């Protein structure tokens, strides 16, 4: 004991109680420990193993309804098209569909997933900078609601495919408004230097050109300026004001604009960020685009599903680093790793990490580095995090892991993809079977000259 603490704990971190208080689906039970809705996470670990993603259906519904109410409260005629890439689990899609959600997709695979979950292509927007001809054909064949075109080259491709199919493709132009959403560089998308969208000054002539092409029905303007936007409404307002200006100019030239797609990006508080509310977003849309008298669309991903998920993991062991080698650090080595939740390694993301045991709440806390077993120093979830002493088999939950969690997993280090479980009130059900080692090998083939 008495090893000096080499890293001062970051006192700005929220406490366990503060993390819980801000997350209504989570609660502590004196006997059962941490619960998602009415289901103890310890029970889920016992039944389904770890690591496991756990989603709260109640949270999905509550957030969808809050967003819808904010849009309606502002008097907007707005469609919500859930950005499937944030979490494409069938059960999650079904819960959101039952609330009335359409979809925003970025691949034919996502279109298959959303259609399988009962979201018709006719309620789905196809975004993305590199749709292949096969994907465009597939989407048009199923009657896609809207294709968001991102380049002149893509528009020509859509025109040729639609004309050949004898259909009229509903196309919106994704405009890059050149605003800085002031989010992480890897998820900012609306600056001129980003690969996304059509430069603002090119959009007007391109829209006119599109109207003259065969196979295309120009229907609107779209934008998406970035993800995890927590810096107030100024970037949104600037982008939407530019869209409004453009729509008015298009109309004055007699070009029809039926709808405007405001994209996604609304941020959530992972740590102590003051995230904008859906009411603030609705207000910004109303103030900038509300006077145009056309329906608006939103493509929220993270805001809807992020807070609805946790990643449940077990402690493999607690390792005390040598005073000489690693300076007396304490490491909590988990059975989850960067291949499961890559956000900390990829975006320097902070996730709340709560012990699940009912005893942990009263325990003395000291700093620990929380790491996975993958052979990369980047496989570090948190440094100097205040945690109790933990034993092999003890459970922890990563909070706000419902978005860009399971969907970004890989099998690096030949680690099977984790299971996924949906909680709905007192019920819990497996919604994705854990991969097996056999699954990992099943798609590999040996050339005959090596098979011997
Ligand atoms: C990723 C993405 C979204 C969703 O972003 P969130 O930050 O998860 O809300 C919406 N629209 C497009 C075009 C996207 O690429």
CSV table of C-alpha atoms and ligand atoms in Angstrom, one decimal:
chain,number,residue,atom,x,y,z
A,1,UNK,CA,0.0,0.0,0.0
A,2,UNK,CA,1.1,3.6,0.5
A,3,UNK,CA,2.3,3.8,-3.1
A,4,UNK,CA,2.4,7.5,-4.1
A,5,UNK,CA,-0.3,8.4,-6.5
A,6,UNK,CA,1.6,9.5,-9.6
A,7,UNK,CA,-1.4,11.0,-11.4
A,8,UNK,CA,-3.6,13.4,-9.6
A,9,UNK,CA,-7.2,12.3,-10.1
A,10,UNK,CA,-9.0,14.7,-12.4
A,11,UNK,CA,-11.2,16.4,-10.0
A,12,UNK,CA,-13.4,17.7,-12.9
A,13,UNK,CA,-14.7,14.2,-13.5
A,14,UNK,CA,-18.3,13.8,-12.4
A,15,UNK,CA,-18.9,11.6,-9.5
A,16,UNK,CA,-20.8,8.2,-9.8
A,17,UNK,CA,-23.9,9.9,-8.3
A,18,UNK,CA,-23.7,12.8,-10.7
A,19,UNK,CA,-23.4,10.4,-13.6
A,20,UNK,CA,-26.4,8.4,-12.4
A,21,UNK,CA,-28.5,11.4,-11.7
A,22,UNK,CA,-28.3,12.6,-15.3
A,23,UNK,CA,-29.2,9.2,-16.7
A,24,UNK,CA,-32.8,8.3,-15.9
A,25,UNK,CA,-32.7,4.7,-17.2
A,26,UNK,CA,-29.9,3.9,-14.7
A,27,UNK,CA,-30.3,3.4,-11.0
A,28,UNK,CA,-28.6,1.8,-8.1
A,29,UNK,CA,-30.2,-0.9,-6.0
A,30,UNK,CA,-28.9,-1.6,-2.6
A,31,UNK,CA,-28.9,-5.4,-3.2
A,32,UNK,CA,-28.7,-5.7,-7.0
A,33,UNK,CA,-26.3,-2.9,-7.8
A,34,UNK,CA,-26.6,-1.0,-11.1
A,35,UNK,CA,-29.8,-1.4,-13.0
A,36,UNK,CA,-30.8,-0.6,-16.6
A,37,UNK,CA,-34.5,0.1,-16.3
A,38,UNK,CA,-35.7,-2.7,-14.0
A,39,UNK,CA,-33.0,-5.2,-14.9
A,40,UNK,CA,-29.8,-5.6,-12.8
A,41,UNK,CA,-26.7,-5.6,-15.0
A,42,UNK,CA,-25.3,-8.4,-12.9
A,43,UNK,CA,-28.2,-10.6,-14.1
A,44,UNK,CA,-27.5,-9.8,-17.7
A,45,UNK,CA,-23.8,-10.6,-17.2
A,46,UNK,CA,-24.8,-13.9,-15.6
A,47,UNK,CA,-27.2,-14.8,-18.3
A,48,UNK,CA,-25.4,-13.5,-21.4
A,49,UNK,CA,-21.8,-13.1,-20.4
A,50,UNK,CA,-19.5,-10.1,-21.0
A,51,UNK,CA,-18.6,-8.0,-22.8
A,52,UNK,CA,-22.2,-7.2,-23.8
A,53,UNK,CA,-23.9,-4.1,-25.1
A,54,UNK,CA,-27.2,-3.3,-23.3
A,55,UNK,CA,-29.8,-1.1,-24.8
A,56,UNK,CA,-32.7,0.6,-23.0
A,57,UNK,CA,-35.9,0.6,-25.1
A,58,UNK,CA,-37.5,3.0,-22.7
A,59,UNK,CA,-34.7,5.5,-23.3
A,60,UNK,CA,-35.0,5.2,-27.0
A,61,UNK,CA,-38.7,5.9,-26.8
A,62,UNK,CA,-38.3,8.8,-24.3
A,63,UNK,CA,-35.7,10.5,-26.4
A,64,UNK,CA,-37.5,10.1,-29.7
A,65,UNK,CA,-40.7,11.5,-28.1
A,66,UNK,CA,-38.7,14.4,-26.6
A,67,UNK,CA,-37.2,15.3,-30.0
A,68,UNK,CA,-40.6,15.0,-31.7
A,69,UNK,CA,-42.3,17.2,-29.1
A,70,UNK,CA,-39.6,19.9,-29.4
A,71,UNK,CA,-40.0,20.0,-33.2
A,72,UNK,CA,-43.8,20.1,-32.9
A,73,UNK,CA,-43.6,22.7,-30.1
A,74,UNK,CA,-41.7,25.0,-32.4
A,75,UNK,CA,-44.5,24.6,-35.0
A,76,UNK,CA,-42.3,22.8,-37.5
A,77,UNK,CA,-43.5,20.2,-40.0
A,78,UNK,CA,-40.5,17.9,-39.5
A,79,UNK,CA,-39.6,14.3,-40.3
A,80,UNK,CA,-37.1,12.4,-38.2
A,81,UNK,CA,-34.8,10.1,-40.2
A,82,UNK,CA,-32.7,8.2,-37.7
A,83,UNK,CA,-29.1,7.9,-38.8
A,84,UNK,CA,-28.8,4.2,-38.8
A,85,UNK,CA,-25.0,4.1,-38.8
A,86,UNK,CA,-25.1,5.1,-35.1
A,87,UNK,CA,-26.6,1.7,-34.1
A,88,UNK,CA,-28.1,-0.6,-36.7
A,89,UNK,CA,-29.3,-3.4,-34.4
A,90,UNK,CA,-32.7,-4.7,-35.6
A,91,UNK,CA,-34.3,-4.3,-32.2
A,92,UNK,CA,-33.2,-0.7,-31.9
A,93,UNK,CA,-34.5,0.0,-35.4
A,94,UNK,CA,-37.9,-1.6,-34.5
A,95,UNK,CA,-38.3,0.4,-31.4
A,96,UNK,CA,-37.6,3.7,-33.3
A,97,UNK,CA,-39.9,2.6,-36.2
A,98,UNK,CA,-42.7,2.0,-33.8
A,99,UNK,CA,-42.3,5.6,-32.7
A,100,UNK,CA,-42.6,6.7,-36.3
A,101,UNK,CA,-39.0,7.2,-37.3
A,102,UNK,CA,-37.8,7.1,-40.9
A,103,UNK,CA,-34.1,6.4,-41.6
A,104,UNK,CA,-31.0,8.0,-42.9
A,105,UNK,CA,-28.6,5.4,-44.4
A,106,UNK,CA,-25.2,5.4,-46.0
A,107,UNK,CA,-25.0,2.0,-47.7
A,108,UNK,CA,-27.0,-0.7,-49.3
A,109,UNK,CA,-26.3,-2.8,-46.2
A,110,UNK,CA,-28.0,-0.2,-44.0
A,111,UNK,CA,-31.0,-0.1,-46.4
A,112,UNK,CA,-31.4,-3.8,-46.1
A,113,UNK,CA,-31.2,-3.5,-42.3
A,114,UNK,CA,-33.8,-0.7,-42.1
A,115,UNK,CA,-36.2,-2.4,-44.5
A,116,UNK,CA,-35.8,-5.6,-42.5
A,117,UNK,CA,-36.8,-3.7,-39.4
A,118,UNK,CA,-40.0,-2.4,-41.2
A,119,UNK,CA,-38.8,1.1,-42.2
A,120,UNK,CA,-39.8,1.4,-45.9
A,121,UNK,CA,-37.3,2.8,-48.4
A,122,UNK,CA,-40.0,5.4,-49.0
A,123,UNK,CA,-39.2,6.8,-45.5
A,124,UNK,CA,-35.5,6.7,-46.0
A,125,UNK,CA,-32.8,9.1,-47.0
A,126,UNK,CA,-29.6,7.8,-48.7
A,127,UNK,CA,-26.6,9.9,-47.7
A,128,UNK,CA,-22.9,9.3,-48.4
A,129,UNK,CA,-20.0,10.5,-50.5
A,130,UNK,CA,-19.4,7.3,-52.4
A,131,UNK,CA,-22.6,5.5,-53.3
A,132,UNK,CA,-21.8,2.8,-55.9
A,133,UNK,CA,-23.9,2.3,-59.0
A,134,UNK,CA,-25.2,-0.9,-57.5
A,135,UNK,CA,-26.3,0.9,-54.3
A,136,UNK,CA,-28.0,3.6,-56.3
A,137,UNK,CA,-29.9,1.0,-58.4
A,138,UNK,CA,-30.8,-0.9,-55.3
A,139,UNK,CA,-32.2,2.2,-53.5
A,140,UNK,CA,-34.1,3.4,-56.6
A,141,UNK,CA,-35.5,0.0,-57.2
A,142,UNK,CA,-37.0,0.0,-53.7
A,143,UNK,CA,-38.4,3.5,-54.1
A,144,UNK,CA,-36.0,5.5,-51.9
A,145,UNK,CA,-37.5,8.7,-50.5
A,146,UNK,CA,-34.5,10.9,-51.1
A,147,UNK,CA,-30.9,10.6,-52.4
A,148,UNK,CA,-28.6,13.2,-51.0
A,149,UNK,CA,-26.1,13.8,-53.8
A,150,UNK,CA,-22.6,15.0,-52.9
A,151,UNK,CA,-20.9,15.7,-56.2
A,152,UNK,CA,-21.5,16.6,-59.9
A,153,UNK,CA,-20.1,13.2,-60.7
A,154,UNK,CA,-22.6,11.5,-58.6
A,155,UNK,CA,-25.5,13.4,-60.0
A,156,UNK,CA,-24.5,12.3,-63.5
A,157,UNK,CA,-24.3,8.7,-62.3
A,158,UNK,CA,-27.8,8.9,-60.7
A,159,UNK,CA,-29.2,10.5,-63.8
A,160,UNK,CA,-27.9,7.7,-66.1
A,161,UNK,CA,-29.0,4.9,-63.8
A,162,UNK,CA,-32.5,6.4,-63.2
A,163,UNK,CA,-33.0,7.1,-66.9
A,164,UNK,CA,-32.0,3.5,-67.7
A,165,UNK,CA,-34.4,2.2,-65.0
A,166,UNK,CA,-37.2,4.4,-66.3
A,167,UNK,CA,-37.6,6.1,-62.9
A,168,UNK,CA,-37.4,9.6,-61.6
A,169,UNK,CA,-34.8,9.8,-58.8
A,170,UNK,CA,-35.7,12.2,-56.0
A,171,UNK,CA,-32.4,14.1,-55.4
A,172,UNK,CA,-31.4,16.7,-52.8
A,173,UNK,CA,-28.1,18.4,-53.0
A,174,UNK,CA,-25.9,18.1,-49.9
A,175,UNK,CA,-24.3,21.5,-49.5
A,176,UNK,CA,-21.2,22.1,-47.6
A,177,UNK,CA,-21.9,25.4,-45.9
A,178,UNK,CA,-18.3,25.9,-44.8
A,179,UNK,CA,-19.0,26.4,-41.1
A,180,UNK,CA,-17.0,25.1,-38.2
A,181,UNK,CA,-19.1,22.9,-35.9
A,182,UNK,CA,-16.2,23.0,-33.4
A,183,UNK,CA,-16.3,19.4,-32.7
A,184,UNK,CA,-13.6,16.7,-32.9
A,185,UNK,CA,-11.6,17.0,-36.2
A,186,UNK,CA,-12.5,13.4,-37.1
A,187,UNK,CA,-16.3,14.1,-37.0
A,188,UNK,CA,-16.5,17.6,-38.4
A,189,UNK,CA,-18.0,17.5,-41.9
A,190,UNK,CA,-19.2,20.9,-42.9
A,191,UNK,CA,-15.9,22.8,-43.5
A,192,UNK,CA,-14.7,23.5,-47.0
A,193,UNK,CA,-11.7,21.2,-46.5
A,194,UNK,CA,-13.9,18.2,-45.7
A,195,UNK,CA,-14.7,15.6,-48.3
A,196,UNK,CA,-18.5,16.1,-47.8
A,197,UNK,CA,-21.0,17.9,-49.9
A,198,UNK,CA,-21.0,20.4,-52.7
A,199,UNK,CA,-19.2,23.7,-52.2
A,200,UNK,CA,-21.7,26.4,-51.4
A,201,UNK,CA,-20.9,28.5,-54.5
A,202,UNK,CA,-21.2,25.5,-56.8
A,203,UNK,CA,-24.6,24.4,-55.5
A,204,UNK,CA,-26.8,27.0,-57.2
A,205,UNK,CA,-25.6,26.2,-60.8
A,206,UNK,CA,-25.6,22.5,-60.1
A,207,UNK,CA,-29.2,22.5,-58.8
A,208,UNK,CA,-30.2,24.2,-62.1
A,209,UNK,CA,-28.3,21.7,-64.1
A,210,UNK,CA,-29.8,18.8,-62.2
A,211,UNK,CA,-33.3,20.1,-63.1
A,212,UNK,CA,-32.4,19.8,-66.7
A,213,UNK,CA,-31.0,16.2,-66.5
A,214,UNK,CA,-33.1,13.1,-67.4
A,215,UNK,CA,-34.1,10.8,-64.6
A,216,UNK,CA,-33.8,13.4,-61.8
A,217,UNK,CA,-36.3,15.3,-59.8
A,218,UNK,CA,-34.5,17.9,-57.7
A,219,UNK,CA,-36.4,18.1,-54.4
A,220,UNK,CA,-34.3,20.0,-52.0
A,221,UNK,CA,-31.2,21.0,-50.2
A,222,UNK,CA,-29.4,19.0,-47.4
A,223,UNK,CA,-26.6,19.6,-45.1
A,224,UNK,CA,-24.8,17.8,-42.2
A,225,UNK,CA,-22.1,19.8,-40.5
A,226,UNK,CA,-20.7,17.3,-38.0
A,227,UNK,CA,-21.3,15.1,-35.1
A,228,UNK,CA,-21.3,15.5,-31.3
A,229,UNK,CA,-22.0,19.2,-31.6
A,230,UNK,CA,-22.1,20.7,-28.1
A,231,UNK,CA,-21.0,24.2,-28.8
A,232,UNK,CA,-24.3,25.9,-28.7
A,233,UNK,CA,-26.4,26.7,-31.8
A,234,UNK,CA,-24.1,29.1,-33.6
A,235,UNK,CA,-22.8,26.7,-36.2
A,236,UNK,CA,-26.2,25.3,-36.8
A,237,UNK,CA,-27.7,28.7,-37.2
A,238,UNK,CA,-25.0,29.8,-39.6
A,239,UNK,CA,-25.4,26.7,-41.7
A,240,UNK,CA,-29.2,26.9,-41.8
A,241,UNK,CA,-29.2,30.6,-42.6
A,242,UNK,CA,-27.0,29.9,-45.6
A,243,UNK,CA,-29.4,27.1,-46.7
A,244,UNK,CA,-32.4,29.5,-46.4
A,245,UNK,CA,-30.6,32.1,-48.5
A,246,UNK,CA,-29.9,29.5,-51.1
A,247,UNK,CA,-33.4,28.1,-51.2
A,248,UNK,CA,-34.8,31.6,-51.7
A,249,UNK,CA,-32.4,32.2,-54.5
A,250,UNK,CA,-33.3,28.9,-56.2
A,251,UNK,CA,-37.0,29.7,-55.9
A,252,UNK,CA,-36.5,33.2,-57.4
A,253,UNK,CA,-35.1,31.4,-60.4
A,254,UNK,CA,-38.2,29.3,-60.7
A,255,UNK,CA,-36.5,26.1,-59.4
A,256,UNK,CA,-38.6,24.0,-57.1
A,257,UNK,CA,-37.5,23.2,-53.5
A,258,UNK,CA,-39.9,20.8,-51.7
A,259,UNK,CA,-38.0,20.1,-48.5
A,260,UNK,CA,-34.9,20.9,-46.6
A,261,UNK,CA,-32.7,18.3,-44.8
A,262,UNK,CA,-31.0,19.7,-41.6
A,263,UNK,CA,-28.8,16.7,-41.0
A,264,UNK,CA,-27.8,15.4,-37.6
A,265,UNK,CA,-25.0,16.1,-35.2
A,266,UNK,CA,-26.8,17.1,-32.0
A,267,UNK,CA,-24.4,16.3,-29.2
A,268,UNK,CA,-24.9,14.6,-25.8
A,269,UNK,CA,-23.1,15.1,-22.5
A,270,UNK,CA,-20.6,12.2,-22.0
A,271,UNK,CA,-18.8,13.9,-19.2
A,272,UNK,CA,-19.9,17.4,-18.2
A,273,UNK,CA,-20.5,19.0,-21.6
A,274,UNK,CA,-23.5,21.4,-21.7
A,275,UNK,CA,-25.2,19.8,-24.7
A,276,UNK,CA,-27.8,21.8,-26.6
A,277,UNK,CA,-31.4,20.7,-26.1
A,278,UNK,CA,-33.7,19.6,-28.9
A,279,UNK,CA,-35.7,22.7,-28.1
A,280,UNK,CA,-32.7,24.9,-28.9
A,281,UNK,CA,-32.2,23.0,-32.2
A,282,UNK,CA,-35.9,23.3,-33.1
A,283,UNK,CA,-35.7,27.0,-32.3
A,284,UNK,CA,-32.6,27.5,-34.6
A,285,UNK,CA,-34.4,25.7,-37.4
A,286,UNK,CA,-37.5,27.7,-36.9
A,287,UNK,CA,-35.6,31.0,-36.9
A,288,UNK,CA,-33.7,30.3,-40.0
A,289,UNK,CA,-35.8,27.9,-42.2
A,290,UNK,CA,-39.2,28.3,-40.6
A,291,UNK,CA,-40.3,31.1,-42.9
A,292,UNK,CA,-39.9,29.0,-46.1
A,293,UNK,CA,-43.1,27.1,-45.7
A,294,UNK,CA,-41.6,23.7,-46.6
A,295,UNK,CA,-41.2,20.5,-44.5
A,296,UNK,CA,-37.8,20.0,-42.7
A,297,UNK,CA,-36.0,16.8,-42.1
A,298,UNK,CA,-33.6,15.8,-39.3
A,299,UNK,CA,-31.1,13.0,-39.3
A,300,UNK,CA,-30.2,12.5,-35.6
A,301,UNK,CA,-28.1,9.5,-34.7
A,302,UNK,CA,-26.1,9.9,-31.5
A,303,UNK,CA,-28.6,12.0,-29.7
A,304,UNK,CA,-31.3,9.3,-30.0
A,305,UNK,CA,-29.3,6.2,-29.2
A,306,UNK,CA,-26.1,7.2,-27.4
A,307,UNK,CA,-27.5,7.6,-23.9
A,308,UNK,CA,-29.7,4.4,-24.5
A,309,UNK,CA,-26.8,2.0,-24.3
A,310,UNK,CA,-24.1,0.8,-22.0
A,311,UNK,CA,-21.2,-1.6,-22.6
A,312,UNK,CA,-21.1,-4.1,-19.8
A,313,UNK,CA,-17.6,-5.6,-19.1
A,314,UNK,CA,-15.8,-7.7,-16.5
A,315,UNK,CA,-12.6,-7.1,-14.8
A,316,UNK,CA,-10.0,-9.7,-15.8
A,317,UNK,CA,-7.6,-8.6,-13.2
A,318,UNK,CA,-6.3,-5.6,-11.3
A,319,UNK,CA,-2.6,-5.0,-12.0
A,320,UNK,CA,-0.4,-2.9,-9.9
A,321,UNK,CA,2.3,-1.4,-12.1
A,322,UNK,CA,5.8,-1.5,-10.8
A,323,UNK,CA,7.0,1.6,-9.1
A,324,UNK,CA,10.0,1.5,-11.4
A,325,UNK,CA,8.3,0.5,-14.6
A,326,UNK,CA,5.0,2.2,-14.9
A,327,UNK,CA,5.3,4.5,-11.9
A,328,UNK,CA,3.0,2.8,-9.5
A,329,UNK,CA,-0.1,3.0,-11.7
A,330,UNK,CA,-3.0,0.8,-11.0
A,331,UNK,CA,-4.5,-0.9,-14.1
A,332,UNK,CA,-8.0,-2.4,-14.3
A,333,UNK,CA,-7.7,-4.8,-17.2
A,334,UNK,CA,-11.2,-5.6,-18.7
A,335,UNK,CA,-12.5,-8.2,-21.0
A,336,UNK,CA,-13.8,-5.4,-23.3
A,337,UNK,CA,-11.3,-3.7,-25.5
A,338,UNK,CA,-10.8,-1.1,-28.2
A,339,UNK,CA,-12.1,-3.6,-30.7
A,340,UNK,CA,-15.4,-3.3,-28.9
A,341,UNK,CA,-15.6,0.4,-28.0
A,342,UNK,CA,-13.2,2.3,-30.2
A,343,UNK,CA,-14.3,5.8,-29.3
A,344,UNK,CA,-11.7,6.5,-26.6
A,345,UNK,CA,-8.8,5.4,-28.9
A,346,UNK,CA,-10.2,7.0,-32.0
A,347,UNK,CA,-11.7,10.3,-30.8
A,348,UNK,CA,-10.1,10.7,-27.3
A,349,UNK,CA,-13.6,10.2,-26.1
A,350,UNK,CA,-14.5,10.2,-22.4
A,351,UNK,CA,-17.1,7.7,-21.2
A,352,UNK,CA,-18.5,7.4,-17.7
A,353,UNK,CA,-17.5,4.1,-16.2
A,354,UNK,CA,-19.5,2.8,-13.3
A,355,UNK,CA,-18.9,-0.2,-11.1
A,356,UNK,CA,-21.9,-2.5,-11.1
A,357,UNK,CA,-21.6,-4.0,-7.6
A,358,UNK,CA,-23.8,-2.6,-4.8
A,359,UNK,CA,-20.7,-2.6,-2.6
A,360,UNK,CA,-18.7,-0.4,-4.9
A,361,UNK,CA,-20.7,2.7,-3.9
A,362,UNK,CA,-19.4,2.9,-0.4
A,363,UNK,CA,-15.8,1.8,-1.3
A,364,UNK,CA,-12.8,4.0,-1.1
A,365,UNK,CA,-11.8,5.3,-4.6
A,366,UNK,CA,-8.4,5.8,-6.0
A,367,UNK,CA,-7.1,6.5,-9.5
A,368,UNK,CA,-6.9,3.6,-12.0
A,369,UNK,CA,-6.1,3.3,-15.7
A,370,UNK,CA,-8.9,1.3,-17.3
A,371,UNK,CA,-7.6,-0.8,-20.2
A,372,UNK,CA,-8.4,-3.7,-22.5
A,373,UNK,CA,-6.3,-6.7,-23.3
A,374,UNK,CA,-5.5,-5.8,-26.9
A,375,UNK,CA,-1.9,-5.4,-27.8
A,376,UNK,CA,-1.9,-1.7,-28.4
A,377,UNK,CA,-1.1,1.1,-25.9
A,378,UNK,CA,-4.1,2.9,-27.5
A,379,UNK,CA,-6.3,0.2,-25.9
A,380,UNK,CA,-6.9,2.5,-22.9
A,381,UNK,CA,-10.4,3.5,-22.0
A,382,UNK,CA,-9.5,6.0,-19.2
A,383,UNK,CA,-6.5,7.2,-17.3
A,384,UNK,CA,-6.4,8.2,-13.7
A,385,UNK,CA,-10.1,7.4,-13.2
A,386,UNK,CA,-11.3,7.2,-9.6
A,387,UNK,CA,-12.5,3.6,-9.1
A,388,UNK,CA,-12.8,1.2,-6.2
A,389,UNK,CA,-10.4,-1.7,-5.8
A,390,UNK,CA,-11.8,-4.4,-8.0
A,391,UNK,CA,-11.4,-8.2,-8.2
A,392,UNK,CA,-11.5,-10.6,-11.2
A,393,UNK,CA,-15.1,-11.0,-12.3
A,394,UNK,CA,-16.3,-7.6,-11.0
A,395,UNK,CA,-18.4,-5.8,-13.5
A,396,UNK,CA,-18.3,-2.3,-14.9
A,397,UNK,CA,-20.6,-0.4,-17.2
A,398,UNK,CA,-19.5,2.1,-19.9
A,399,UNK,CA,-22.1,4.7,-20.1
A,400,UNK,CA,-23.5,6.4,-23.3
A,401,UNK,CA,-22.3,3.6,-25.5
A,402,UNK,CA,-25.4,3.2,-27.6
A,403,UNK,CA,-24.1,5.2,-30.5
A,404,UNK,CA,-21.0,4.4,-32.5
A,405,UNK,CA,-20.3,1.5,-30.2
A,406,UNK,CA,-21.2,-1.9,-31.4
A,407,UNK,CA,-21.4,-0.7,-35.0
A,408,UNK,CA,-17.7,0.3,-34.9
A,409,UNK,CA,-16.5,-2.9,-33.4
A,410,UNK,CA,-13.9,-5.1,-35.1
A,411,UNK,CA,-12.5,-8.6,-34.4
A,412,UNK,CA,-8.9,-7.3,-34.0
A,413,UNK,CA,-6.8,-9.8,-31.9
A,414,UNK,CA,-9.3,-12.5,-33.1
A,415,UNK,CA,-11.8,-11.2,-30.5
A,416,UNK,CA,-15.4,-12.2,-31.4
A,417,UNK,CA,-18.0,-9.4,-31.6
A,418,UNK,CA,-19.8,-8.9,-28.3
A,419,UNK,CA,-23.4,-9.8,-27.6
A,420,UNK,CA,-26.2,-7.2,-27.6
A,421,UNK,CA,-29.2,-7.2,-25.2
A,422,UNK,CA,-32.3,-5.1,-25.2
A,423,UNK,CA,-33.9,-4.2,-21.9
A,424,UNK,CA,-37.6,-3.1,-21.9
A,425,UNK,CA,-39.0,-2.5,-18.4
A,426,UNK,CA,-38.4,-5.7,-16.5
A,427,UNK,CA,-37.6,-7.8,-19.6
A,428,UNK,CA,-34.2,-8.4,-21.2
A,429,UNK,CA,-33.6,-10.3,-24.4
A,430,UNK,CA,-30.6,-11.2,-26.5
A,431,UNK,CA,-30.8,-9.1,-29.7
A,432,UNK,CA,-27.4,-10.1,-31.2
A,433,UNK,CA,-25.8,-13.4,-30.5
A,434,UNK,CA,-22.2,-13.3,-29.4
A,435,UNK,CA,-19.8,-14.3,-32.1
A,436,UNK,CA,-17.8,-17.5,-31.6
A,437,UNK,CA,-14.3,-18.5,-32.5
A,438,UNK,CA,-15.8,-20.8,-35.1
A,439,UNK,CA,-17.6,-17.8,-36.7
A,440,UNK,CA,-14.3,-16.0,-37.0
A,441,UNK,CA,-12.7,-18.9,-38.9
A,442,UNK,CA,-15.8,-19.8,-40.9
A,443,UNK,CA,-15.2,-17.3,-43.8
A,444,UNK,CA,-11.5,-18.0,-44.2
A,445,UNK,CA,-10.3,-20.2,-47.1
A,446,UNK,CA,-7.0,-21.9,-47.7
A,447,UNK,CA,-5.6,-22.1,-51.2
A,448,UNK,CA,-5.4,-25.8,-52.2
A,449,UNK,CA,-1.6,-25.7,-52.3
A,450,UNK,CA,-1.5,-24.9,-48.6
A,451,UNK,CA,-4.3,-27.0,-47.5
A,452,UNK,CA,-2.3,-30.3,-47.5
B,1,LIG,C1,-23.5,10.5,-39.3
B,1,LIG,C2,-24.5,11.3,-40.0
B,1,LIG,C3,-25.7,11.7,-39.3
B,1,LIG,C4,-25.8,11.4,-37.8
B,1,LIG,O1,-24.9,12.1,-37.0
B,1,LIG,P1,-25.1,12.2,-35.4
B,1,LIG,O2,-24.0,13.0,-35.0
B,1,LIG,O3,-25.0,10.8,-35.0
B,1,LIG,O4,-26.5,12.8,-35.1
B,1,LIG,C5,-26.6,12.4,-40.0
B,1,LIG,N1,-26.5,12.6,-41.3
B,1,LIG,C6,-25.4,12.2,-42.0
B,1,LIG,C7,-25.4,12.6,-43.4
B,1,LIG,C8,-24.4,11.5,-41.4
B,1,LIG,O5,-23.3,11.2,-42.1
